[in-house]
Short mmCIF file of C-alpha atoms and ligand atoms in Angstrom, two decimals:
data_model
loop_
_atom_site.label_atom_id
_atom_site.label_comp_id
_atom_site.label_asym_id
_atom_site.label_seq_id
_atom_site.Cartn_x
_atom_site.Cartn_y
_atom_site.Cartn_z
CA MET A 1 51.08 56.54 -19.29
CA ILE A 2 51.28 57.12 -15.35
CA ASN A 3 51.13 60.61 -14.29
CA ILE A 4 52.36 62.08 -11.18
CA PRO A 5 49.62 62.41 -8.34
CA LYS A 6 47.91 65.72 -8.11
CA GLY A 7 49.44 68.33 -5.95
CA THR A 8 53.06 66.70 -6.03
CA LYS A 9 56.04 67.97 -7.94
CA ASP A 10 59.30 66.36 -9.40
CA VAL A 11 62.56 68.16 -8.64
CA LEU A 12 64.15 67.90 -12.01
CA PRO A 13 68.10 67.46 -12.36
CA ALA A 14 68.32 70.96 -14.09
CA ASP A 15 66.58 72.44 -10.80
CA SER A 16 67.80 70.39 -7.89
CA TYR A 17 70.88 72.62 -7.28
CA LYS A 18 68.31 75.46 -6.33
CA TRP A 19 66.90 73.18 -3.82
CA GLN A 20 70.51 72.27 -2.55
CA TYR A 21 71.27 75.79 -2.35
CA VAL A 22 68.35 76.53 -0.05
CA GLU A 23 68.81 73.50 2.03
CA ALA A 24 72.64 74.30 2.58
CA LYS A 25 71.58 77.67 3.74
CA ALA A 26 69.21 76.26 6.05
CA ARG A 27 72.00 74.02 7.50
CA GLU A 28 74.40 76.97 7.59
CA ILE A 29 72.24 79.03 9.57
CA SER A 30 71.25 76.21 11.94
CA ARG A 31 75.06 75.76 12.55
CA LEU A 32 75.15 79.57 13.22
CA TYR A 33 72.58 79.25 16.04
CA ASN A 34 74.11 75.88 17.41
CA LEU A 35 71.14 73.57 16.39
CA ARG A 36 71.48 69.99 15.39
CA GLU A 37 69.57 67.82 12.92
CA ILE A 38 66.91 65.60 14.06
CA ARG A 39 65.45 62.93 11.67
CA THR A 40 62.11 61.42 12.51
CA PRO A 41 59.99 58.92 10.27
CA VAL A 42 57.89 60.13 7.41
CA PHE A 43 54.78 58.39 9.00
CA GLU A 44 53.79 58.13 12.41
CA HIS A 45 50.72 56.58 14.55
CA THR A 46 47.46 58.77 13.40
CA GLU A 47 46.83 59.57 17.25
CA LEU A 48 50.05 61.51 17.50
CA PHE A 49 48.65 64.13 15.17
CA SER A 50 45.07 64.14 16.46
CA ARG A 51 46.31 64.61 20.06
CA GLY A 52 49.26 67.00 19.33
CA VAL A 53 48.09 68.98 16.08
CA GLY A 54 44.53 69.19 17.41
CA GLU A 55 41.15 67.34 16.72
CA THR A 56 39.37 70.59 15.64
CA THR A 57 42.18 71.67 13.18
CA ASP A 58 41.66 71.61 9.39
CA VAL A 59 44.97 69.62 9.27
CA VAL A 60 43.65 66.87 11.26
CA THR A 61 39.98 66.79 10.24
CA LYS A 62 40.40 67.23 6.53
CA GLU A 63 43.85 67.01 5.29
CA MET A 64 45.80 64.10 6.60
CA TYR A 65 46.83 61.24 4.59
CA THR A 66 45.70 58.34 6.83
CA PHE A 67 45.57 54.77 6.12
CA LEU A 68 45.44 51.18 7.81
CA ASP A 69 48.79 49.50 7.47
CA LYS A 70 48.77 45.53 6.94
CA GLY A 71 48.91 45.10 10.67
CA ASP A 72 45.59 47.31 10.97
CA ARG A 73 47.35 50.21 12.59
CA SER A 74 46.21 53.65 11.82
CA ILE A 75 49.17 55.38 10.19
CA THR A 76 49.49 58.95 8.83
CA LEU A 77 52.14 60.59 6.69
CA LYS A 78 53.36 63.56 8.57
CA PRO A 79 51.50 66.87 7.82
CA GLU A 80 54.05 68.89 9.81
CA GLY A 81 57.27 68.21 11.65
CA THR A 82 56.57 69.27 15.14
CA ALA A 83 54.66 66.39 16.57
CA GLY A 84 57.14 63.86 15.24
CA VAL A 85 60.11 65.65 16.93
CA ALA A 86 57.97 65.97 20.15
CA ARG A 87 57.29 62.42 20.12
CA SER A 88 61.07 61.55 19.68
CA PHE A 89 61.94 63.81 22.42
CA VAL A 90 59.63 62.13 24.84
CA GLU A 91 60.31 58.37 23.53
CA ASN A 92 64.19 58.87 23.80
CA GLY A 93 64.12 60.78 27.05
CA LEU A 94 65.82 63.60 25.42
CA TYR A 95 64.52 65.65 28.41
CA SER A 96 67.15 64.20 30.42
CA THR A 97 69.86 65.79 28.21
CA PRO A 98 71.16 69.47 28.98
CA MET A 99 68.65 71.94 28.07
CA PRO A 100 68.05 73.85 25.91
CA LEU A 101 67.96 71.30 23.16
CA LYS A 102 67.97 72.81 19.83
CA MET A 103 67.15 71.00 16.65
CA TYR A 104 66.18 71.51 12.86
CA TYR A 105 65.09 69.20 10.23
CA ILE A 106 64.28 69.39 6.33
CA ILE A 107 61.38 67.14 5.73
CA PRO A 108 58.65 66.18 3.26
CA ALA A 109 55.21 66.88 4.65
CA PHE A 110 51.79 65.77 3.45
CA ARG A 111 48.42 67.64 3.42
CA TYR A 112 45.40 66.80 1.33
CA GLU A 113 44.68 70.39 0.24
CA ARG A 114 43.24 71.94 -2.85
CA PRO A 115 46.53 72.36 -4.87
CA GLN A 116 47.36 75.88 -6.29
CA ALA A 117 50.61 78.12 -6.51
CA GLY A 118 52.47 77.63 -3.38
CA ARG A 119 50.00 74.93 -2.02
CA LEU A 120 50.77 71.18 -2.48
CA ARG A 121 49.89 67.93 -1.20
CA GLU A 122 53.67 66.93 -0.78
CA PHE A 123 55.67 69.83 0.20
CA HIS A 124 58.77 70.47 2.12
CA GLN A 125 59.67 72.29 5.22
CA PHE A 126 62.82 73.51 7.03
CA GLY A 127 61.72 73.52 10.64
CA VAL A 128 63.50 74.36 13.88
CA GLU A 129 62.38 73.41 17.46
CA VAL A 130 64.05 74.52 20.71
CA TYR A 131 63.08 72.76 23.79
CA GLY A 132 63.46 73.54 27.48
CA SER A 133 63.48 77.25 27.83
CA THR A 134 60.73 79.57 28.89
CA THR A 135 62.72 82.79 28.35
CA PRO A 136 61.45 85.38 25.81
CA ASP A 137 64.95 85.74 24.52
CA THR A 138 64.46 82.03 23.14
CA ASP A 139 61.47 83.13 21.31
CA ALA A 140 63.31 86.09 19.97
CA GLU A 141 66.26 84.01 18.96
CA VAL A 142 64.20 81.59 17.10
CA ILE A 143 62.48 84.39 15.14
CA ALA A 144 66.00 86.07 14.41
CA LEU A 145 66.97 82.55 12.99
CA ALA A 146 63.89 82.61 10.92
CA HIS A 147 64.90 86.10 9.83
CA ASP A 148 68.34 85.51 8.91
CA PHE A 149 67.58 82.21 6.97
CA ILE A 150 65.09 84.40 4.82
CA ALA A 151 67.69 87.09 4.56
CA SER A 152 70.29 84.81 3.62
CA LEU A 153 68.25 83.89 0.38
CA ASP A 154 68.18 87.44 -0.51
CA LEU A 155 64.33 87.37 0.21
CA LYS A 156 62.02 89.95 1.80
CA ALA A 157 59.02 88.99 3.88
CA LYS A 158 57.36 90.92 6.65
CA LEU A 159 57.18 89.48 10.14
CA TYR A 160 53.92 89.66 12.13
CA ILE A 161 53.75 88.64 15.50
CA ASN A 162 51.12 88.04 18.14
CA SER A 163 50.54 86.31 21.45
CA ILE A 164 47.83 83.82 22.09
CA GLY A 165 48.32 83.77 25.89
CA CYS A 166 48.36 80.66 28.02
CA LYS A 167 45.38 78.34 29.41
CA THR A 168 44.43 81.10 31.80
CA CYS A 169 44.09 84.01 29.35
CA ARG A 170 42.62 81.72 26.60
CA LYS A 171 39.65 80.81 29.02
CA LYS A 172 38.73 84.62 29.57
CA PHE A 173 39.12 85.31 25.80
CA ASN A 174 37.12 82.26 24.82
CA ASP A 175 34.28 83.42 26.95
CA ALA A 176 34.34 86.84 25.24
CA LEU A 177 34.75 85.40 21.78
CA LYS A 178 31.63 83.04 22.29
CA ASP A 179 29.71 85.92 23.60
CA TYR A 180 30.33 87.94 20.23
CA LEU A 181 29.99 84.98 18.02
CA ARG A 182 26.55 83.32 19.66
CA PRO A 183 24.25 85.80 17.84
CA ASN A 184 25.67 84.95 14.40
CA LEU A 185 26.26 81.28 15.03
CA GLU A 186 23.54 80.13 12.51
CA ARG A 187 25.35 82.00 9.64
CA MET A 188 28.43 80.14 10.06
CA CYS A 189 29.56 76.97 8.46
CA PRO A 190 29.19 73.52 10.12
CA ASP A 191 32.95 73.46 11.06
CA CYS A 192 32.93 76.57 13.18
CA ARG A 193 29.50 75.51 14.76
CA ALA A 194 31.18 72.47 15.80
CA ARG A 195 34.28 74.59 16.89
CA PHE A 196 32.21 76.87 18.99
CA ASP A 197 32.24 74.64 22.23
CA LYS A 198 35.29 72.64 21.43
CA ASN A 199 37.64 75.35 20.40
CA PRO A 200 36.09 78.81 19.59
CA MET A 201 39.64 80.40 18.81
CA ARG A 202 39.92 77.97 15.74
CA ILE A 203 36.77 79.95 14.31
CA LEU A 204 39.12 82.87 13.61
CA ASP A 205 41.20 80.80 11.33
CA CYS A 206 38.20 79.75 9.07
CA LYS A 207 38.58 80.52 5.35
CA VAL A 208 34.82 80.51 4.65
CA PRO A 209 33.80 84.03 3.48
CA GLU A 210 30.64 84.13 5.88
CA CYS A 211 32.55 83.16 8.80
CA LYS A 212 35.33 85.67 8.04
CA GLU A 213 32.45 88.29 7.84
CA VAL A 214 31.24 87.31 11.35
CA THR A 215 34.83 87.23 12.91
CA ALA A 216 35.89 90.41 11.15
CA GLY A 217 35.12 92.60 14.48
CA ALA A 218 35.65 89.85 17.07
CA PRO A 219 37.53 90.58 20.36
CA VAL A 220 41.32 90.05 19.82
CA ILE A 221 43.50 87.91 22.36
CA VAL A 222 46.19 90.39 22.90
CA ASP A 223 43.42 92.25 25.05
CA TYR A 224 42.95 89.38 27.32
CA LEU A 225 46.50 88.40 27.99
CA CYS A 226 47.23 87.87 31.77
CA ASP A 227 50.09 89.83 33.45
CA ASP A 228 52.76 86.86 32.80
CA CYS A 229 51.95 86.48 29.00
CA ARG A 230 51.78 90.32 28.55
CA ALA A 231 55.21 90.45 30.15
CA HIS A 232 56.38 87.69 28.27
CA PHE A 233 55.02 89.31 24.90
CA GLU A 234 56.61 92.72 25.74
CA SER A 235 59.98 90.97 26.38
CA VAL A 236 60.03 89.22 23.20
CA GLN A 237 59.59 92.55 21.35
CA LYS A 238 62.33 94.11 23.41
CA TYR A 239 64.71 91.43 22.06
CA LEU A 240 63.58 91.75 18.63
CA LYS A 241 64.31 95.45 18.78
CA ILE A 242 67.79 94.56 20.23
CA ALA A 243 68.19 92.11 17.11
CA GLY A 244 67.25 95.04 14.80
CA ILE A 245 64.39 92.95 13.38
CA PRO A 246 61.58 94.74 12.27
CA TYR A 247 57.88 93.27 13.06
CA LYS A 248 54.14 94.28 13.27
CA ILE A 249 51.84 93.04 15.91
CA ASN A 250 48.84 91.25 13.92
CA PRO A 251 46.32 90.37 16.58
CA LYS A 252 44.43 88.32 14.19
CA ILE A 253 47.19 85.66 13.85
CA VAL A 254 46.00 82.46 15.76
CA ARG A 255 47.76 79.83 13.48
CA GLY A 256 46.15 76.58 12.09
CA LEU A 257 47.61 74.20 14.44
CA ASP A 258 46.47 73.80 18.18
CA TYR A 259 49.60 73.59 20.02
CA TYR A 260 50.58 77.10 20.24
CA THR A 261 50.70 79.06 23.45
CA ARG A 262 51.98 82.68 23.94
CA THR A 263 54.18 83.97 20.96
CA VAL A 264 53.09 83.07 17.46
CA PHE A 265 54.68 84.69 14.28
CA GLU A 266 54.49 84.49 10.60
CA PHE A 267 56.59 85.72 7.61
CA VAL A 268 54.50 86.82 4.91
CA SER A 269 55.38 87.96 1.17
CA GLU A 270 52.94 89.76 -0.96
CA GLU A 271 54.58 88.56 -4.15
CA ILE A 272 53.42 84.94 -4.49
CA GLY A 273 49.85 85.47 -4.34
CA ALA A 274 47.44 84.00 -1.62
CA GLN A 275 49.72 81.47 -0.21
CA GLY A 276 52.12 84.23 0.82
CA THR A 277 53.01 82.86 4.34
CA VAL A 278 56.58 81.42 3.74
CA LEU A 279 57.26 80.79 7.51
CA GLY A 280 55.26 80.22 10.43
CA GLY A 281 55.78 79.16 14.16
CA GLY A 282 55.47 79.97 17.73
CA ARG A 283 55.89 78.84 21.40
CA TYR A 284 54.18 75.52 22.38
CA ASP A 285 54.52 75.02 26.11
CA GLY A 286 51.74 72.36 26.47
CA LEU A 287 52.64 69.80 23.72
CA ILE A 288 55.03 67.68 25.45
CA GLU A 289 53.04 67.24 28.35
CA GLU A 290 49.91 66.51 26.09
CA ILE A 291 51.69 63.50 24.47
CA GLY A 292 52.83 62.04 27.69
CA GLY A 293 56.20 63.56 28.54
CA PRO A 294 57.25 65.82 31.38
CA SER A 295 56.16 69.49 31.10
CA THR A 296 58.71 71.15 28.83
CA PRO A 297 58.39 74.73 27.23
CA ALA A 298 59.09 74.78 23.36
CA VAL A 299 59.19 77.18 20.63
CA GLY A 300 59.89 76.57 16.88
CA PHE A 301 58.88 77.33 13.23
CA ALA A 302 58.90 75.76 9.76
CA ALA A 303 59.49 77.36 6.34
CA GLY A 304 57.81 76.11 3.22
CA LEU A 305 60.52 75.48 0.85
CA GLU A 306 58.36 75.46 -2.19
CA ARG A 307 57.03 78.88 -1.32
CA LEU A 308 60.73 80.30 -0.67
CA LEU A 309 61.82 78.93 -4.06
CA LEU A 310 58.62 80.37 -5.79
CA LEU A 311 59.46 83.74 -3.98
CA MET A 312 63.22 83.52 -5.10
CA GLU A 313 61.97 83.06 -8.67
CA LYS A 314 59.46 85.90 -8.52
CA SER A 315 61.66 88.48 -7.08
CA GLY A 316 64.64 87.56 -9.32
CA ALA A 317 66.79 86.47 -6.37
CA GLU A 318 70.40 85.18 -7.41
CA PHE A 319 70.97 81.37 -7.50
CA PRO A 320 74.67 80.57 -7.52
CA GLN A 321 75.91 78.94 -10.78
CA GLU A 322 75.14 75.35 -10.86
CA PRO A 323 78.63 73.50 -10.45
CA ALA A 324 80.19 72.21 -13.84
CA PRO A 325 82.63 69.54 -14.34
CA VAL A 326 86.23 70.87 -14.14
CA VAL A 327 87.39 69.00 -17.36
CA TYR A 328 85.51 67.48 -20.39
CA PHE A 329 87.53 64.76 -22.29
CA ALA A 330 87.08 64.54 -26.05
CA GLY A 331 88.41 61.36 -27.55
CA MET A 332 88.92 60.91 -31.31
CA ASP A 333 88.25 57.21 -31.50
CA ALA A 334 87.94 54.06 -29.42
CA ALA A 335 91.56 54.01 -28.31
CA CYS A 336 91.73 57.85 -27.24
CA ARG A 337 88.45 57.38 -25.29
CA GLU A 338 89.95 54.39 -23.35
CA LYS A 339 92.78 56.65 -22.30
CA ALA A 340 90.37 59.37 -21.50
CA PHE A 341 88.57 57.02 -19.37
CA GLU A 342 91.73 55.93 -17.45
CA ILE A 343 92.64 59.64 -16.82
CA ALA A 344 89.09 60.44 -15.48
CA VAL A 345 89.69 57.45 -13.21
CA ALA A 346 92.66 59.12 -11.74
CA LEU A 347 91.29 62.68 -11.69
CA ARG A 348 88.03 61.49 -9.73
CA LYS A 349 90.39 59.71 -7.27
CA ALA A 350 92.01 63.16 -6.64
CA GLY A 351 88.54 64.67 -6.23
CA ILE A 352 88.57 66.44 -9.53
CA PRO A 353 85.14 66.49 -11.20
CA CYS A 354 85.24 65.39 -14.94
CA GLU A 355 83.26 64.08 -17.62
CA ILE A 356 84.03 61.87 -20.74
CA ASP A 357 82.07 60.77 -23.84
CA HIS A 358 79.54 57.96 -23.09
CA MET A 359 77.62 58.20 -26.55
CA ASN A 360 80.52 57.46 -29.07
CA ARG A 361 79.86 61.03 -30.54
CA SER A 362 82.05 62.45 -33.35
CA LEU A 363 84.55 64.86 -32.21
CA LYS A 364 82.50 67.82 -33.34
CA ALA A 365 79.59 66.58 -31.44
CA GLN A 366 81.80 66.00 -28.17
CA PHE A 367 82.99 69.78 -28.59
CA LYS A 368 79.15 70.82 -28.72
CA TYR A 369 78.39 68.74 -25.68
CA ALA A 370 81.36 70.13 -23.74
CA ASP A 371 80.11 73.60 -24.55
CA LYS A 372 76.65 72.71 -22.98
CA LEU A 373 78.37 71.26 -20.04
CA GLN A 374 80.30 74.58 -19.50
CA ALA A 375 83.37 72.37 -18.06
CA ALA A 376 86.16 74.92 -17.21
CA PHE A 377 88.68 72.95 -19.48
CA THR A 378 88.27 70.79 -22.62
CA ALA A 379 91.11 67.99 -23.03
CA VAL A 380 91.22 66.65 -26.47
CA ILE A 381 93.07 63.25 -27.16
CA GLY A 382 93.57 62.47 -30.82
CA GLY A 383 95.79 59.96 -32.60
CA ASN A 384 98.87 62.01 -32.62
CA GLU A 385 98.42 63.14 -28.86
CA LEU A 386 97.88 59.46 -27.95
CA SER A 387 101.21 58.43 -29.60
CA ALA A 388 102.93 61.35 -27.90
CA GLY A 389 101.38 60.74 -24.46
CA VAL A 390 99.73 64.08 -24.10
CA MET A 391 96.55 65.90 -24.37
CA ASN A 392 95.55 69.36 -25.79
CA VAL A 393 93.85 71.24 -23.07
CA LYS A 394 91.74 74.36 -23.69
CA ASN A 395 90.90 76.77 -20.76
CA MET A 396 87.43 77.71 -21.85
CA SER A 397 87.36 80.95 -20.14
CA ASP A 398 90.41 82.49 -21.66
CA SER A 399 90.84 80.15 -24.61
CA SER A 400 94.68 79.56 -23.70
CA GLN A 401 96.02 76.18 -24.93
CA HIS A 402 98.08 73.89 -23.13
CA THR A 403 99.84 70.66 -23.80
CA VAL A 404 99.74 68.34 -20.85
CA PRO A 405 101.32 64.99 -20.51
CA PHE A 406 98.97 62.21 -19.39
CA ASP A 407 100.94 61.60 -16.31
CA ARG A 408 100.81 65.36 -15.13
CA ALA A 409 97.04 65.52 -15.57
CA VAL A 410 96.14 65.25 -11.76
CA GLU A 411 98.82 67.89 -10.99
CA PHE A 412 97.48 70.19 -14.07
CA PHE A 413 93.79 70.15 -12.94
CA ALA A 414 94.25 70.24 -9.34
CA ARG A 415 95.48 73.80 -9.62
P1 HAM B 501 52.41 75.75 9.20
O1 HAM B 501 52.25 76.99 9.51
O2 HAM B 501 51.43 74.71 9.20
O3 HAM B 501 53.19 75.41 10.66
O4 HAM B 501 53.34 75.38 8.03
C1 HAM B 501 54.55 76.07 8.08
C2 HAM B 501 54.98 76.50 6.60
O5 HAM B 501 54.80 75.42 5.54
C3 HAM B 501 53.78 77.48 6.04
O6 HAM B 501 54.10 78.79 6.39
C4 HAM B 501 54.02 77.28 4.43
O7 HAM B 501 55.33 77.97 4.11
C5 HAM B 501 54.39 75.68 4.45
N1 HAM B 501 53.26 74.96 4.05
C6 HAM B 501 52.15 74.51 4.86
N2 HAM B 501 51.27 73.86 4.11
C7 HAM B 501 51.80 73.80 2.70
C8 HAM B 501 51.27 73.27 1.47
N3 HAM B 501 50.21 72.68 1.50
N4 HAM B 501 51.93 73.67 0.43
C9 HAM B 501 53.13 74.16 0.50
N5 HAM B 501 53.58 74.80 1.62
C10 HAM B 501 53.00 74.50 2.77
C11 HAM B 501 53.78 74.01 10.87
O8 HAM B 501 53.85 73.09 10.14
C12 HAM B 501 54.40 74.10 12.32
N6 HAM B 501 54.78 72.49 12.44
C13 HAM B 501 55.62 74.90 12.45
C14 HAM B 501 56.17 74.94 13.73
C15 HAM B 501 57.29 74.27 14.08
N7 HAM B 501 55.70 75.58 14.71
C16 HAM B 501 56.44 75.19 15.87
N8 HAM B 501 57.48 74.40 15.40
#
């Protein structure tokens, strides 16, 4: 017996309609906001993530599925979607197309993390990336899209926002943070000691209890924003108010990936345990240049589909009914089944979903199966019906019976 790898999950036929529902909502909302889909490979050159996501992040240092392919290239299964989209933007010269360029994707992503409820090693993201605009209304629009997506699933999650500034304010802040942390450096984990010189802000994201204790009273970046970044942050808030989207400022949000600048945000639910962040994102004005493209501002987010589905189950959100066949054909014997097969061919050509018996079940067992399928109609073909060229159709919702000639089947069920 070969088991599924740790931290991965099958989506079984009985559940896949729930995924399709969430994915359909993602596509619907994307259309509403004039986004088009982008598809990039599941794996990329490792260097893209080490440069793009950041050398000091947990994702890059501990969590990547990295391997050498048979040509000795270092390849990584994508741990998130943004870097691949950025690579594609540069490689395909999409910066020469009219801006803004608004894109979305629905992808599997891979992180070698300790699995728990809402945290997997293969998980799925609905992500959005908008390129080319620096205006704060763009940040607000991306947040509004995220808000509408969550609301469209009948879910509630709280929106927290922060600004982590630009290079200029980050430098002032990093100096202040280092001054604050220096006396306690010895108490901190080896990762954080290494981050101290390379990327001190990353220390604020550490989950080790001792480090959390040390950083509890640390300075917060909103107090160090330059005039431009402060004005941008205030303007984003003004637009969120215009959109009627409630939010709280959480000065502790720094996000786990290095490419962010200015606005960062997370939608958090308290109903699904420790892994309550169902969606996270922000502005990243430096990434495109970092990976070799022309300086291009960008803002985006990604939502974790497993976490959203978990939240839907927990909060009793409604899934629409799984679509059932319109009609199930029950045939008494081989000749009747053959007729059912022939009519099913005609119905499917006309776009009418239907099902026939493939198991040589008794008529009684076929009725039972029809019940389970929840087809809207059951059509019975027995010996008498076969010679009369008709079938007995039962409407399962009101139990009304109809005699329908074989050559009128398409017409009858198309109604
Ligand atoms: P992230 O915060 O690393 O951001 O991930 C986004 C979302 O993916 C999380 O809020 C969470 O719902 C889900 N997620 C992350 N890791 C796991 C996991 N191990 N198991 C289950 N779900 C998980 C990004 O990935 C950025 N690329 C988002 C972005 C796009 N920023 C700008 N554009």
